[in-house]
Structures are given as C-alpha cells and as structure tokens.
Amino acid sequence: VLKKIKKSGELVVGTSADYPPLEFTASENGKTKYVGVDIELAKDIAQDLGVKLVIKNMSFDSLLVALETGKVDMVISAMTPTPERKQSVAFSKIYYKPSGEYFLVNKKDKDKYTSIQSLKGQA
Ligand code: ARG
C-alpha cells in the first residue's frame, strides 16, 4: 500500500466527518472543508509521506468495507479498536483515549449535582 501511495502521490483517507471535535465539516467562503483533530493527524501523516491528502467522507458504517476493498488507504475516524474490528483490520496504537463524559454545573450547585443520577427530575 505504501508503494502505491508514494507512486500515486496521494494518501486516500476515509473518515466519517460527523464527529466533532475529531472530524467534522466547516465551511469557508462557501466551500466545505474537513476539520478536526483526526484531520490534522491525517494531514501530518500525508506530509510525512510527502504526498497529497485526499479525504473520502462516508458513513461510519462504510469505513471498514472501504478499507478492506482498497477504496481508501487508511481510516481515521475516532474508531475504537474492538475485538470484532481487529479481526478484519489493523489498528494503530491508541492516540486518543476519551477519559469520560462530563457535565458542568454552576459552582454554587456543585454539591447538589454530583452525578448524572442527581440530575434526575430536575428538568
Ligand atoms: N468511537 C466510536 C466507535 O468506534 C464512535 C466513533 C464515531 N466516529 C465518527 N467519525 N463518526 O464506534
């Protein structure tokens, strides 16, 4: 694959740009572009390889098939390495680990709302 990438001068990356802040779209003078942490990572990889980055945006569910059928050279899409997925594709080392989900409350309420459960019936 690396040979093919270098020969074509393009790294084709599949992503599902619906997952901010990792991959999403932004419009800049009427043009849609792909942005996010993963997109930056893809840019860096393409730059290291000395090739142009081509992003193919698709539904998250299409990504693995696209990779397996060679429609894309790699996938960068906040994809968690699950045992099932590991059977068909090779994951890189983990570069981002979500450490949890947060909610924020006003400081004065901090003892009142200490967990998701404590929010029950408050809305
Ligand atoms: N980490 C989750 C998974 O692997 C969700 C990733 C969703 N990513 C996306 N670009 N929509 O299933």
mmCIF file of C-alpha atoms and ligand atoms in Angstrom:
data_model
loop_
_atom_site.group_PDB
_atom_site.id
_atom_site.type_symbol
_atom_site.label_atom_id
_atom_site.label_comp_id
_atom_site.label_asym_id
_atom_site.label_seq_id
_atom_site.Cartn_x
_atom_site.Cartn_y
_atom_site.Cartn_z
ATOM 1 C CA VAL A 1 0.000 0.000 0.000
ATOM 2 C CA LEU A 2 2.835 2.376 0.880
ATOM 3 C CA LYS A 3 4.370 1.870 -2.547
ATOM 4 C CA LYS A 4 1.046 2.573 -4.200
ATOM 5 C CA ILE A 5 0.591 5.706 -2.097
ATOM 6 C CA LYS A 6 4.010 7.050 -2.980
ATOM 7 C CA LYS A 7 3.564 6.185 -6.629
ATOM 8 C CA SER A 8 0.176 7.867 -6.896
ATOM 9 C CA GLY A 9 1.331 10.762 -4.724
ATOM 10 C CA GLU A 10 -1.902 10.540 -2.770
ATOM 11 C CA LEU A 11 -2.901 9.241 0.614
ATOM 12 C CA VAL A 12 -6.607 8.429 0.497
ATOM 13 C CA VAL A 13 -8.116 8.588 3.962
ATOM 14 C CA GLY A 14 -11.626 7.527 4.828
ATOM 15 C CA THR A 15 -13.484 9.312 7.581
ATOM 16 C CA SER A 16 -16.992 9.976 8.754
ATOM 17 C CA ALA A 17 -16.964 13.714 9.252
ATOM 18 C CA ASP A 18 -19.808 13.833 11.723
ATOM 19 C CA TYR A 19 -17.943 13.575 14.976
ATOM 20 C CA PRO A 20 -16.656 16.878 16.347
ATOM 21 C CA PRO A 21 -14.123 17.697 17.582
ATOM 22 C CA LEU A 22 -12.337 14.779 15.912
ATOM 23 C CA GLU A 23 -13.750 15.022 12.392
ATOM 24 C CA PHE A 24 -16.389 17.354 11.117
ATOM 25 C CA THR A 25 -17.018 19.873 8.388
ATOM 26 C CA ALA A 26 -16.710 23.607 8.353
ATOM 27 C CA SER A 27 -17.472 25.988 5.567
ATOM 28 C CA GLU A 28 -15.015 28.562 4.424
ATOM 29 C CA ASN A 29 -16.134 31.067 1.801
ATOM 30 C CA GLY A 30 -18.907 28.777 0.728
ATOM 31 C CA LYS A 31 -16.590 25.802 0.433
ATOM 32 C CA THR A 32 -16.940 22.794 2.684
ATOM 33 C CA LYS A 33 -13.788 21.530 4.254
ATOM 34 C CA TYR A 34 -12.922 18.788 6.667
ATOM 35 C CA VAL A 35 -11.567 19.786 10.035
ATOM 36 C CA GLY A 36 -10.782 18.285 13.410
ATOM 37 C CA VAL A 37 -8.077 16.556 15.376
ATOM 38 C CA ASP A 38 -8.125 13.436 13.206
ATOM 39 C CA ILE A 39 -7.968 15.533 10.047
ATOM 40 C CA GLU A 40 -4.858 17.265 11.383
ATOM 41 C CA LEU A 41 -3.388 13.859 12.096
ATOM 42 C CA ALA A 42 -4.145 12.746 8.543
ATOM 43 C CA LYS A 43 -2.514 15.899 7.181
ATOM 44 C CA ASP A 44 0.612 15.215 9.217
ATOM 45 C CA ILE A 45 0.814 11.633 8.008
ATOM 46 C CA ALA A 46 0.436 12.696 4.380
ATOM 47 C CA GLN A 47 3.054 15.362 4.870
ATOM 48 C CA ASP A 48 5.471 12.883 6.438
ATOM 49 C CA LEU A 49 4.970 10.630 3.439
ATOM 50 C CA GLY A 50 5.424 13.575 1.117
ATOM 51 C CA VAL A 51 2.087 13.024 -0.595
ATOM 52 C CA LYS A 52 -1.177 14.856 -1.049
ATOM 53 C CA LEU A 53 -4.046 14.109 1.320
ATOM 54 C CA VAL A 54 -7.348 13.060 -0.214
ATOM 55 C CA ILE A 55 -10.248 12.731 2.188
ATOM 56 C CA LYS A 56 -13.172 10.499 1.398
ATOM 57 C CA ASN A 57 -16.122 11.258 3.581
ATOM 58 C CA MET A 58 -18.624 8.466 4.116
ATOM 59 C CA SER A 59 -20.912 6.972 6.700
ATOM 60 C CA PHE A 60 -19.150 5.462 9.681
ATOM 61 C CA ASP A 61 -20.533 2.053 8.793
ATOM 62 C CA SER A 62 -18.945 2.151 5.330
ATOM 63 C CA LEU A 63 -15.424 2.780 6.560
ATOM 64 C CA LEU A 64 -14.239 -0.740 7.199
ATOM 65 C CA VAL A 65 -15.594 -2.050 3.912
ATOM 66 C CA ALA A 66 -13.917 0.838 2.090
ATOM 67 C CA LEU A 67 -10.633 -0.065 3.751
ATOM 68 C CA GLU A 68 -10.967 -3.768 3.074
ATOM 69 C CA THR A 69 -11.817 -3.213 -0.570
ATOM 70 C CA GLY A 70 -8.990 -0.755 -1.096
ATOM 71 C CA LYS A 71 -11.220 2.240 -1.744
ATOM 72 C CA VAL A 72 -9.234 4.055 0.912
ATOM 73 C CA ASP A 73 -5.656 3.550 2.087
ATOM 74 C CA MET A 74 -6.440 4.168 5.712
ATOM 75 C CA VAL A 75 -9.247 5.149 8.037
ATOM 76 C CA ILE A 76 -9.037 7.898 10.623
ATOM 77 C CA SER A 77 -12.367 8.326 12.281
ATOM 78 C CA ALA A 78 -12.145 8.049 16.066
ATOM 79 C CA MET A 79 -12.671 4.350 15.617
ATOM 80 C CA THR A 80 -12.363 2.318 18.775
ATOM 81 C CA PRO A 81 -10.346 -0.877 18.370
ATOM 82 C CA THR A 82 -12.874 -3.533 19.305
ATOM 83 C CA PRO A 83 -12.103 -7.261 19.157
ATOM 84 C CA GLU A 84 -14.519 -7.713 16.211
ATOM 85 C CA ARG A 85 -12.967 -4.900 14.202
ATOM 86 C CA LYS A 86 -9.486 -6.161 14.999
ATOM 87 C CA GLN A 87 -10.336 -9.374 13.196
ATOM 88 C CA SER A 88 -10.549 -7.613 9.869
ATOM 89 C CA VAL A 89 -8.306 -4.552 10.077
ATOM 90 C CA ALA A 90 -5.069 -3.463 11.729
ATOM 91 C CA PHE A 91 -5.315 -0.625 14.221
ATOM 92 C CA SER A 92 -2.549 1.809 15.070
ATOM 93 C CA LYS A 93 -1.547 2.432 18.638
ATOM 94 C CA ILE A 94 -4.166 4.330 20.564
ATOM 95 C CA TYR A 95 -3.586 8.042 20.094
ATOM 96 C CA TYR A 96 -6.612 9.372 21.881
ATOM 97 C CA LYS A 97 -8.473 7.985 24.815
ATOM 98 C CA PRO A 98 -11.645 9.718 25.843
ATOM 99 C CA SER A 99 -11.387 9.829 29.601
ATOM 100 C CA GLY A 100 -15.083 10.083 30.214
ATOM 101 C CA GLU A 101 -18.050 12.292 29.643
ATOM 102 C CA TYR A 102 -18.662 15.441 31.558
ATOM 103 C CA PHE A 103 -21.377 17.755 32.504
ATOM 104 C CA LEU A 104 -20.811 21.141 34.004
ATOM 105 C CA VAL A 105 -22.863 22.923 36.588
ATOM 106 C CA ASN A 106 -22.650 26.259 38.264
ATOM 107 C CA LYS A 107 -20.108 26.188 41.076
ATOM 108 C CA LYS A 108 -22.742 27.012 43.654
ATOM 109 C CA ASP A 109 -24.607 23.824 42.743
ATOM 110 C CA LYS A 110 -21.608 21.564 42.869
ATOM 111 C CA ASP A 111 -22.712 19.713 45.968
ATOM 112 C CA LYS A 112 -26.232 19.339 44.669
ATOM 113 C CA TYR A 113 -25.386 17.785 41.314
ATOM 114 C CA THR A 114 -22.685 15.254 41.818
ATOM 115 C CA SER A 115 -23.676 12.653 39.251
ATOM 116 C CA ILE A 116 -25.937 12.045 36.267
ATOM 117 C CA GLN A 117 -28.362 10.407 38.672
ATOM 118 C CA SER A 118 -28.545 13.541 40.790
ATOM 119 C CA LEU A 119 -29.945 15.420 37.795
ATOM 120 C CA LYS A 120 -32.985 13.191 37.636
ATOM 121 C CA GLY A 121 -36.257 15.016 37.794
ATOM 122 C CA GLN A 122 -34.548 18.415 37.829
ATOM 123 C CA ALA A 123 -35.506 19.483 34.326
HETATM 124 N N1 ARG B 1 -15.517 5.543 18.924
HETATM 125 C C1 ARG B 1 -16.781 5.094 18.453
HETATM 126 C C2 ARG B 1 -16.651 3.853 17.614
HETATM 127 O O1 ARG B 1 -15.572 3.495 17.210
HETATM 128 C C3 ARG B 1 -17.506 6.155 17.659
HETATM 129 C C4 ARG B 1 -16.699 6.740 16.545
HETATM 130 C C5 ARG B 1 -17.556 7.570 15.611
HETATM 131 N N2 ARG B 1 -16.743 8.260 14.677
HETATM 132 C C6 ARG B 1 -17.205 9.013 13.663
HETATM 133 N N3 ARG B 1 -16.353 9.639 12.910
HETATM 134 N N4 ARG B 1 -18.486 9.126 13.445
HETATM 135 O O2 ARG B 1 -17.618 3.196 17.380
#
